[in-house]
Short mmCIF file of C-alpha atoms in Angstrom, two decimals:
data_model
loop_
_atom_site.label_atom_id
_atom_site.label_comp_id
_atom_site.label_asym_id
_atom_site.label_seq_id
_atom_site.Cartn_x
_atom_site.Cartn_y
_atom_site.Cartn_z
CA MET X 59 0.00 0.00 0.00
CA THR X 60 1.52 3.27 -1.14
CA ASP X 61 1.38 6.10 1.41
CA LEU X 62 -0.71 9.02 0.21
CA ILE X 63 0.73 12.53 0.29
CA THR X 64 -1.50 15.25 1.74
CA ILE X 65 -1.53 18.95 0.92
CA ALA X 66 -3.94 21.36 2.57
CA ASN X 67 -5.00 24.94 3.14
CA ASP X 68 -7.97 26.60 4.84
CA HIS X 69 -10.34 25.68 1.99
CA LEU X 70 -9.33 22.27 0.61
CA THR X 71 -7.39 19.13 1.46
CA ALA X 72 -6.03 16.93 -1.30
CA GLN X 73 -4.41 13.49 -1.12
CA ILE X 74 -2.29 12.16 -3.97
CA ASN X 75 -0.97 8.66 -4.53
CA PRO X 76 2.62 8.55 -5.87
CA LEU X 77 1.53 5.44 -7.79
CA GLY X 78 0.40 7.14 -10.96
CA ALA X 79 0.58 10.62 -9.37
CA GLU X 80 -3.15 10.10 -8.90
CA LEU X 81 -5.39 12.48 -6.98
CA THR X 82 -7.40 10.20 -4.69
CA SER X 83 -9.22 12.64 -2.42
CA LEU X 84 -10.32 16.27 -2.47
CA LYS X 85 -12.21 17.48 0.58
CA ASP X 86 -13.70 20.83 1.51
CA ALA X 87 -12.98 22.70 4.74
CA ASP X 88 -15.60 20.62 6.57
CA GLY X 89 -14.08 17.33 5.45
CA ARG X 90 -16.73 16.51 2.84
CA GLU X 91 -15.40 14.37 -0.01
CA LEU X 92 -15.67 15.84 -3.51
CA MET X 93 -14.20 12.82 -5.32
CA THR X 94 -15.47 9.35 -6.18
CA ASP X 95 -16.11 6.71 -3.52
CA ALA X 96 -14.17 4.24 -5.74
CA ASP X 97 -16.76 1.52 -5.19
CA PRO X 98 -15.19 -1.63 -6.71
CA ALA X 99 -18.60 -2.65 -8.04
CA TYR X 100 -18.15 0.15 -10.60
CA TRP X 101 -14.57 1.48 -10.86
CA THR X 102 -11.70 1.74 -8.39
CA GLY X 103 -9.97 4.65 -10.12
CA HIS X 104 -9.96 8.21 -8.81
CA ALA X 105 -8.16 10.50 -11.26
CA PRO X 106 -5.59 8.61 -13.33
CA ILE X 107 -3.00 10.42 -15.42
CA LEU X 108 -3.29 9.35 -19.07
CA PHE X 109 0.10 9.15 -20.84
CA PRO X 110 1.43 8.57 -23.48
CA VAL X 111 -1.94 7.61 -25.00
CA VAL X 112 -5.52 8.58 -24.28
CA GLY X 113 -8.16 5.91 -24.78
CA ARG X 114 -7.64 2.52 -26.36
CA PRO X 115 -5.21 1.89 -29.22
CA TYR X 116 -6.56 -0.46 -31.85
CA ARG X 117 -5.71 -4.01 -30.75
CA ASP X 118 -3.78 -2.47 -27.82
CA THR X 119 -0.93 -1.68 -30.18
CA ILE X 120 0.86 1.44 -31.41
CA ARG X 121 3.12 1.54 -34.45
CA VAL X 122 6.27 3.66 -34.60
CA ASP X 123 8.45 3.66 -37.73
CA GLY X 124 7.10 0.29 -38.82
CA THR X 125 7.53 -1.44 -35.44
CA GLU X 126 4.59 -2.48 -33.28
CA TYR X 127 4.56 -1.87 -29.51
CA SER X 128 2.05 -3.16 -26.98
CA MET X 129 0.16 -0.27 -25.37
CA LYS X 130 -2.81 -0.64 -23.04
CA GLN X 131 -5.74 1.75 -22.74
CA HIS X 132 -4.75 5.17 -21.35
CA GLY X 133 -1.04 4.28 -21.32
CA PHE X 134 1.37 3.20 -18.60
CA ALA X 135 1.90 6.29 -16.42
CA ARG X 136 -1.13 5.51 -14.26
CA ARG X 137 0.44 2.22 -13.20
CA MET X 138 3.95 3.50 -12.44
CA ALA X 139 5.52 4.92 -9.30
CA PHE X 140 6.39 8.62 -9.59
CA ALA X 141 9.19 10.16 -7.54
CA VAL X 142 8.35 13.07 -5.24
CA SER X 143 10.52 15.84 -6.66
CA GLU X 144 9.34 18.75 -4.49
CA GLN X 145 6.99 19.13 -1.52
CA GLN X 146 5.54 22.04 0.46
CA PRO X 147 2.52 22.18 2.81
CA GLY X 148 0.31 23.39 -0.04
CA SER X 149 1.96 21.76 -3.05
CA VAL X 150 3.74 18.65 -4.22
CA ALA X 151 5.40 17.65 -7.49
CA PHE X 152 5.85 14.14 -8.89
CA THR X 153 8.17 13.09 -11.71
CA LEU X 154 8.32 10.04 -13.96
CA GLU X 155 11.15 9.46 -16.44
CA ALA X 156 11.67 6.88 -19.15
CA THR X 157 12.97 3.51 -17.98
CA PRO X 158 13.97 0.27 -19.71
CA GLU X 159 10.43 -0.91 -18.92
CA THR X 160 8.75 2.03 -20.66
CA ARG X 161 11.06 1.85 -23.70
CA VAL X 162 9.80 -1.67 -24.41
CA VAL X 163 6.32 -0.26 -25.14
CA TYR X 164 7.16 3.36 -26.00
CA PRO X 165 10.60 3.88 -27.63
CA PHE X 166 11.17 7.44 -26.47
CA ASP X 167 12.86 9.33 -23.66
CA PHE X 168 10.63 11.67 -21.68
CA ARG X 169 10.22 13.40 -18.33
CA LEU X 170 6.67 13.81 -17.01
CA THR X 171 6.18 16.14 -14.03
CA VAL X 172 2.79 16.61 -12.36
CA THR X 173 2.50 19.41 -9.78
CA PHE X 174 -0.48 19.74 -7.44
CA ALA X 175 -1.01 23.03 -5.60
CA LEU X 176 -3.77 24.60 -3.51
CA VAL X 177 -4.50 28.32 -3.74
CA ASP X 178 -7.63 29.42 -1.86
CA ALA X 179 -10.49 27.18 -3.06
CA THR X 180 -8.68 25.99 -6.19
CA LEU X 181 -6.66 22.86 -6.79
CA SER X 182 -4.28 23.33 -9.70
CA VAL X 183 -2.68 20.43 -11.53
CA ASP X 184 0.17 21.52 -13.78
CA VAL X 185 1.74 18.99 -16.12
CA ALA X 186 5.10 19.43 -17.84
CA ILE X 187 6.14 16.92 -20.51
CA THR X 188 9.79 17.38 -21.40
CA ASN X 189 11.69 15.86 -24.31
CA PRO X 190 15.33 15.32 -23.30
CA ALA X 191 16.20 13.59 -26.57
CA ALA X 192 17.50 14.89 -29.90
CA GLN X 193 14.43 13.69 -31.82
CA PRO X 194 10.82 14.93 -31.59
CA LEU X 195 8.68 13.26 -28.92
CA PRO X 196 5.15 12.22 -30.00
CA ALA X 197 2.62 11.82 -27.19
CA SER X 198 -0.91 12.31 -25.98
CA PHE X 199 -2.04 13.33 -22.51
CA GLY X 200 -5.29 13.39 -20.59
CA PHE X 201 -6.85 14.05 -17.19
CA HIS X 202 -9.48 11.64 -15.79
CA PRO X 203 -10.82 13.00 -12.45
CA ALA X 204 -13.96 11.37 -11.04
CA PHE X 205 -16.11 13.72 -8.96
CA ALA X 206 -18.76 12.69 -6.47
CA TRP X 207 -22.22 12.37 -8.01
CA PRO X 208 -24.06 13.69 -6.09
CA LEU X 209 -21.78 16.26 -4.47
CA PRO X 210 -21.99 16.11 -0.66
CA TYR X 211 -24.30 19.10 -0.16
CA GLY X 212 -27.72 17.47 0.10
CA GLU X 213 -28.91 18.03 -3.45
CA ASP X 214 -30.47 15.12 -5.34
CA ARG X 215 -28.36 13.18 -7.81
CA ALA X 216 -30.98 13.88 -10.50
CA ASP X 217 -30.55 17.65 -10.03
CA HIS X 218 -26.87 17.65 -11.01
CA ARG X 219 -25.77 19.05 -14.34
CA ILE X 220 -22.72 20.17 -16.27
CA VAL X 221 -22.72 23.64 -17.83
CA PHE X 222 -20.24 24.42 -20.62
CA SER X 223 -18.54 27.82 -20.87
CA ALA X 224 -19.15 28.10 -24.63
CA ASP X 225 -21.70 26.95 -27.18
CA GLU X 226 -21.06 23.37 -28.34
CA PRO X 227 -23.04 22.89 -31.55
CA ASP X 228 -21.03 19.94 -32.87
CA THR X 229 -21.98 16.28 -32.80
CA LEU X 230 -20.15 13.82 -30.57
CA ARG X 231 -18.04 10.81 -31.48
CA MET X 232 -19.21 7.26 -30.94
CA ILE X 233 -17.25 4.52 -29.20
CA ALA X 234 -16.98 1.13 -30.89
CA ASP X 235 -17.38 -2.16 -29.06
CA ASP X 236 -13.59 -2.53 -28.77
CA GLY X 237 -13.19 0.91 -27.17
CA THR X 238 -11.89 2.69 -30.26
CA ILE X 239 -13.65 5.58 -32.02
CA ALA X 240 -16.33 4.44 -34.45
CA GLU X 241 -17.00 6.16 -37.77
CA GLY X 242 -20.49 7.35 -36.85
CA GLU X 243 -21.51 10.36 -34.80
CA ARG X 244 -24.10 10.91 -32.10
CA PRO X 245 -26.23 14.03 -31.61
CA SER X 246 -25.31 16.37 -28.82
CA PRO X 247 -27.39 15.87 -25.66
CA LEU X 248 -26.84 19.47 -24.54
CA GLU X 249 -29.75 21.77 -23.82
CA GLY X 250 -28.18 25.06 -24.78
CA ARG X 251 -24.92 24.93 -22.83
CA THR X 252 -26.34 22.63 -20.14
CA LEU X 253 -26.09 18.86 -19.83
CA PRO X 254 -28.61 17.49 -17.30
CA LEU X 255 -27.00 14.36 -15.89
CA HIS X 256 -28.72 10.98 -15.91
CA ASP X 257 -27.48 7.42 -16.25
CA ALA X 258 -28.96 6.80 -19.71
CA LEU X 259 -26.43 9.24 -21.19
CA PHE X 260 -23.68 6.72 -20.50
CA ALA X 261 -25.43 3.51 -21.55
CA LYS X 262 -23.10 3.33 -24.57
CA ASP X 263 -19.91 4.45 -22.80
CA ALA X 264 -18.48 7.98 -22.65
CA LEU X 265 -19.63 11.19 -24.27
CA VAL X 266 -16.74 12.33 -26.48
CA TRP X 267 -16.16 15.79 -27.94
CA ASP X 268 -13.19 15.57 -30.32
CA SER X 269 -13.18 19.36 -30.74
CA VAL X 270 -14.53 21.08 -27.65
CA ARG X 271 -14.96 24.87 -27.78
CA SER X 272 -15.26 25.42 -24.04
CA ASP X 273 -12.23 25.80 -21.80
CA SER X 274 -14.19 25.11 -18.61
CA VAL X 275 -17.34 23.46 -17.29
CA THR X 276 -19.27 23.92 -14.06
CA TYR X 277 -20.60 20.82 -12.32
CA GLY X 278 -23.19 20.42 -9.56
CA ALA X 279 -26.79 21.18 -8.71
CA GLU X 280 -28.03 24.64 -9.57
CA THR X 281 -28.92 25.51 -5.97
CA GLY X 282 -25.85 24.10 -4.18
CA PRO X 283 -22.07 24.50 -4.13
CA GLN X 284 -20.52 23.59 -7.46
CA LEU X 285 -17.17 22.69 -8.97
CA ARG X 286 -15.68 24.65 -11.86
CA ILE X 287 -13.21 22.61 -13.90
CA ASP X 288 -10.90 24.71 -16.11
CA PHE X 289 -8.89 23.06 -18.91
CA PRO X 290 -7.26 25.78 -21.05
CA ASP X 291 -4.79 23.51 -22.87
CA THR X 292 -6.83 20.49 -23.95
CA PRO X 293 -8.91 20.55 -27.17
CA MET X 294 -10.96 17.40 -26.47
CA LEU X 295 -13.29 16.35 -23.68
CA GLY X 296 -14.81 13.14 -22.40
CA LEU X 297 -17.57 12.69 -19.83
CA TRP X 298 -18.05 9.22 -18.37
CA THR X 299 -19.51 7.10 -15.63
CA LYS X 300 -20.97 3.64 -15.25
CA PRO X 301 -24.74 3.86 -14.80
CA GLY X 302 -25.60 3.80 -11.11
CA ALA X 303 -22.14 4.78 -9.90
CA ALA X 304 -21.57 7.62 -7.41
CA TYR X 305 -19.20 9.58 -9.64
CA VAL X 306 -18.97 11.39 -12.96
CA CYS X 307 -15.65 11.86 -14.75
CA VAL X 308 -14.80 15.15 -16.45
CA GLU X 309 -11.87 14.28 -18.71
CA PRO X 310 -9.99 17.01 -20.59
CA TRP X 311 -7.82 15.35 -23.24
CA HIS X 312 -5.10 16.20 -25.71
CA GLY X 313 -5.54 12.89 -27.50
CA ILE X 314 -8.23 10.32 -28.14
CA ALA X 315 -8.71 6.59 -28.72
CA ASP X 316 -7.62 5.21 -32.08
CA PRO X 317 -10.09 5.39 -34.94
CA GLU X 318 -11.67 1.96 -35.38
CA GLY X 319 -9.28 -0.28 -37.35
CA TYR X 320 -6.43 2.28 -37.27
CA ASP X 321 -3.09 0.82 -38.34
CA GLY X 322 -1.14 3.99 -39.11
CA ASP X 323 1.90 5.43 -37.39
CA PHE X 324 1.44 6.75 -33.85
CA ARG X 325 2.60 10.21 -34.92
CA ALA X 326 -0.29 10.49 -37.38
CA LYS X 327 -2.99 9.45 -34.93
CA PRO X 328 -5.62 12.14 -34.14
CA GLY X 329 -4.75 14.14 -31.04
CA VAL X 330 -1.04 13.28 -30.92
CA PHE X 331 1.29 16.25 -30.49
CA GLU X 332 5.07 16.40 -30.95
CA ILE X 333 7.50 18.06 -28.55
CA ALA X 334 10.71 19.35 -30.11
CA ALA X 335 14.12 18.24 -28.86
CA GLY X 336 14.85 19.84 -25.50
CA ALA X 337 11.39 21.45 -25.29
CA THR X 338 8.56 21.15 -22.76
CA LYS X 339 4.80 21.07 -23.27
CA SER X 340 2.64 22.39 -20.41
CA ILE X 341 -0.95 21.30 -19.77
CA ALA X 342 -3.07 22.61 -16.88
CA LEU X 343 -6.20 21.64 -14.98
CA ARG X 344 -7.95 23.74 -12.30
CA VAL X 345 -10.69 22.55 -9.95
CA THR X 346 -12.41 25.33 -7.98
CA LEU X 347 -15.06 24.89 -5.29
CA LEU X 348 -17.74 27.54 -5.78
CA ARG X 349 -19.81 28.22 -2.66
#
């Protein structure tokens, strides 16, 4: 059992597991839990870090320069121990670097640093992906936090909703039976900018925007405290739960599952970015408790 690391201020307390640099708890000043209950009947995750892929590669395989590499859904970072590289009462940073184990499935050098910090009623998660090599680094990255549904403020589960910060007129992508992205599209379930939450939305897996216009959403019941989730650096978004579960995931992504049947090079896959030699790509997430 890995010891969790706690950071706190007068508004929030967060606990992070060095295994995967995964946020496992976020509580308000009164100790009320804002994250998933991780009921094993549904899903034991909390907020995995998705790297170097988001979603499922076709046949759990990526191809780089004609060579195939085994790669599981959402990548390997969520299953690896990060080193604590810096720690203060209100912040902590975790770092993962390439190892012989990672090079077997992903033939690149990298340094992935995830920094958690509390400022007033906001938890910030700042990601830095650095390429120490002489060749470009292709990668995808995603956040996968699961928030309590309902939030712990006495409002009914059925009264919770997600409100987007911008109009989202586009259709959504569909997920194939093997977890890849199917060719078809599904109509948007939004009512204006608002998504009323109910289990039937997720009967066929996640809701997937492959080009989201919003850079934040607000989650909760209209009459109670809410969470605002800001994602200024990620052009895609997934929303997911298992029907009946006590959580809903708000997943800002820079990457997406493979198109169904995809057998092209990893660099050409939708959502993959490249980091130049010696450069760093920064990706941020902010979670703010609105009272």
